[in-house]
Amino acid sequence: MVDVAKPGERIPIASDHAGFELKERLRLALAEMGYEVEDIGTHSTASTDYPDYAHPLAQEVSEGQAARGVLLCGTGLGMSYVANRYPGVRAAVAWNPDVAALARKHNDANVLVLPARFVSDEDALAILQAWLTTPFEGGRHQGRVAKIERDESEADASGSTT
């Protein structure tokens, strides 16, 4: 596997209450790997609403302020729903390293979403490492990824609005 990790790169990370404890472990691991970590929150296990944390992270990635980011919630689903509403964001829920690697290789996933209630700390670190170090293959996958983004004129031409 080609190492595409970029120590010094700023990576925002965010979670709701269900992902807080794992977020803290991954935040420290990212810092130990040499990344500049931006902790968007939450900052405790007190009940919170996942969109409050997914929106700011996804906006940063969408606007190019960060190349990629990490989100965590209980299942990963809520965070992924929010993040994938932003242009240019490809948030992938990954529950093992193989899924994380394929999300990078084939889909150029720029937001990793972890289901904190369903992965161990050890597995989460392995998933994060696979996602950080796997490059996008491009080639035949480039055109497929390009089809994810649609502007209004494309939507009008197809007869669909979404």
PDB file of C-alpha atoms in Angstrom, residues 69-139:
ATOM      1  CA  GLY A  69     -12.038  14.816   8.020  1.00  0.00           C
ATOM      2  CA  VAL A  70     -13.268  12.197  10.474  1.00  0.00           C
ATOM      3  CA  LEU A  71     -16.759  11.881  11.983  1.00  0.00           C
ATOM      4  CA  LEU A  72     -18.061   9.484  14.624  1.00  0.00           C
ATOM      5  CA  CYS A  73     -21.487   8.639  15.988  1.00  0.00           C
ATOM      6  CA  GLY A  74     -23.167   5.493  17.263  1.00  0.00           C
ATOM      7  CA  THR A  75     -23.864   3.899  13.876  1.00  0.00           C
ATOM      8  CA  GLY A  76     -22.063   6.349  11.598  1.00  0.00           C
ATOM      9  CA  LEU A  77     -25.253   6.742   9.605  1.00  0.00           C
ATOM     10  CA  GLY A  78     -26.493  10.083  10.934  1.00  0.00           C
ATOM     11  CA  MET A  79     -23.124  11.756  10.454  1.00  0.00           C
ATOM     12  CA  SER A  80     -22.838  10.361   6.916  1.00  0.00           C
ATOM     13  CA  TYR A  81     -26.327  11.601   5.982  1.00  0.00           C
ATOM     14  CA  VAL A  82     -25.411  15.139   6.998  1.00  0.00           C
ATOM     15  CA  ALA A  83     -21.913  15.177   5.503  1.00  0.00           C
ATOM     16  CA  ASN A  84     -22.973  13.794   2.133  1.00  0.00           C
ATOM     17  CA  ARG A  85     -25.369  16.690   1.600  1.00  0.00           C
ATOM     18  CA  TYR A  86     -22.374  18.985   1.002  1.00  0.00           C
ATOM     19  CA  PRO A  87     -20.921  19.443  -2.495  1.00  0.00           C
ATOM     20  CA  GLY A  88     -17.657  17.609  -2.958  1.00  0.00           C
ATOM     21  CA  VAL A  89     -17.971  15.596   0.239  1.00  0.00           C
ATOM     22  CA  ARG A  90     -17.813  11.841  -0.060  1.00  0.00           C
ATOM     23  CA  ALA A  91     -18.378  10.518   3.458  1.00  0.00           C
ATOM     24  CA  ALA A  92     -17.986   6.764   3.870  1.00  0.00           C
ATOM     25  CA  VAL A  93     -19.085   4.710   6.846  1.00  0.00           C
ATOM     26  CA  ALA A  94     -16.362   2.126   7.397  1.00  0.00           C
ATOM     27  CA  TRP A  95     -16.527  -0.739   9.875  1.00  0.00           C
ATOM     28  CA  ASN A  96     -13.302  -2.489   8.902  1.00  0.00           C
ATOM     29  CA  PRO A  97     -10.012  -1.593   7.198  1.00  0.00           C
ATOM     30  CA  ASP A  98     -10.988  -3.221   3.898  1.00  0.00           C
ATOM     31  CA  VAL A  99     -14.095  -1.040   3.576  1.00  0.00           C
ATOM     32  CA  ALA A 100     -12.041   2.056   4.458  1.00  0.00           C
ATOM     33  CA  ALA A 101      -9.406   1.179   1.849  1.00  0.00           C
ATOM     34  CA  LEU A 102     -12.013   0.556  -0.858  1.00  0.00           C
ATOM     35  CA  ALA A 103     -13.770   3.819   0.018  1.00  0.00           C
ATOM     36  CA  ARG A 104     -10.493   5.594  -0.732  1.00  0.00           C
ATOM     37  CA  LYS A 105      -9.425   3.505  -3.748  1.00  0.00           C
ATOM     38  CA  HIS A 106     -12.716   3.493  -5.603  1.00  0.00           C
ATOM     39  CA  ASN A 107     -14.674   6.479  -4.252  1.00  0.00           C
ATOM     40  CA  ASP A 108     -12.008   8.961  -3.151  1.00  0.00           C
ATOM     41  CA  ALA A 109     -13.770   9.225   0.226  1.00  0.00           C
ATOM     42  CA  ASN A 110     -12.657  12.433   1.907  1.00  0.00           C
ATOM     43  CA  VAL A 111     -14.613  11.988   5.137  1.00  0.00           C
ATOM     44  CA  LEU A 112     -14.257   8.830   7.200  1.00  0.00           C
ATOM     45  CA  VAL A 113     -17.289   8.024   9.341  1.00  0.00           C
ATOM     46  CA  LEU A 114     -16.907   5.494  12.122  1.00  0.00           C
ATOM     47  CA  PRO A 115     -19.751   3.621  13.851  1.00  0.00           C
ATOM     48  CA  ALA A 116     -18.406   4.051  17.384  1.00  0.00           C
ATOM     49  CA  ARG A 117     -20.807   1.583  19.007  1.00  0.00           C
ATOM     50  CA  PHE A 118     -19.777  -1.187  16.627  1.00  0.00           C
ATOM     51  CA  VAL A 119     -15.969  -1.016  16.379  1.00  0.00           C
ATOM     52  CA  SER A 120     -13.316  -1.600  19.002  1.00  0.00           C
ATOM     53  CA  ASP A 121     -10.592   0.941  19.676  1.00  0.00           C
ATOM     54  CA  GLU A 122      -8.093  -1.360  17.975  1.00  0.00           C
ATOM     55  CA  ASP A 123     -10.303  -1.793  14.909  1.00  0.00           C
ATOM     56  CA  ALA A 124     -10.997   1.948  14.732  1.00  0.00           C
ATOM     57  CA  LEU A 125      -7.269   2.682  14.650  1.00  0.00           C
ATOM     58  CA  ALA A 126      -6.753   0.107  11.899  1.00  0.00           C
ATOM     59  CA  ILE A 127      -9.657   1.601   9.913  1.00  0.00           C
ATOM     60  CA  LEU A 128      -8.252   5.103  10.334  1.00  0.00           C
ATOM     61  CA  GLN A 129      -4.782   3.969   9.252  1.00  0.00           C
ATOM     62  CA  ALA A 130      -6.159   2.215   6.158  1.00  0.00           C
ATOM     63  CA  TRP A 131      -8.156   5.307   5.199  1.00  0.00           C
ATOM     64  CA  LEU A 132      -5.212   7.663   5.747  1.00  0.00           C
ATOM     65  CA  THR A 133      -2.727   5.601   3.743  1.00  0.00           C
ATOM     66  CA  THR A 134      -4.781   4.335   0.810  1.00  0.00           C
ATOM     67  CA  PRO A 135      -4.616   6.461  -2.343  1.00  0.00           C
ATOM     68  CA  PHE A 136      -7.455   7.030  -4.797  1.00  0.00           C
ATOM     69  CA  GLU A 137      -6.852   4.837  -7.849  1.00  0.00           C
ATOM     70  CA  GLY A 138      -8.393   7.255 -10.331  1.00  0.00           C
ATOM     71  CA  GLY A 139      -8.671   5.713 -13.794  1.00  0.00           C
TER      72      GLY A 139
END
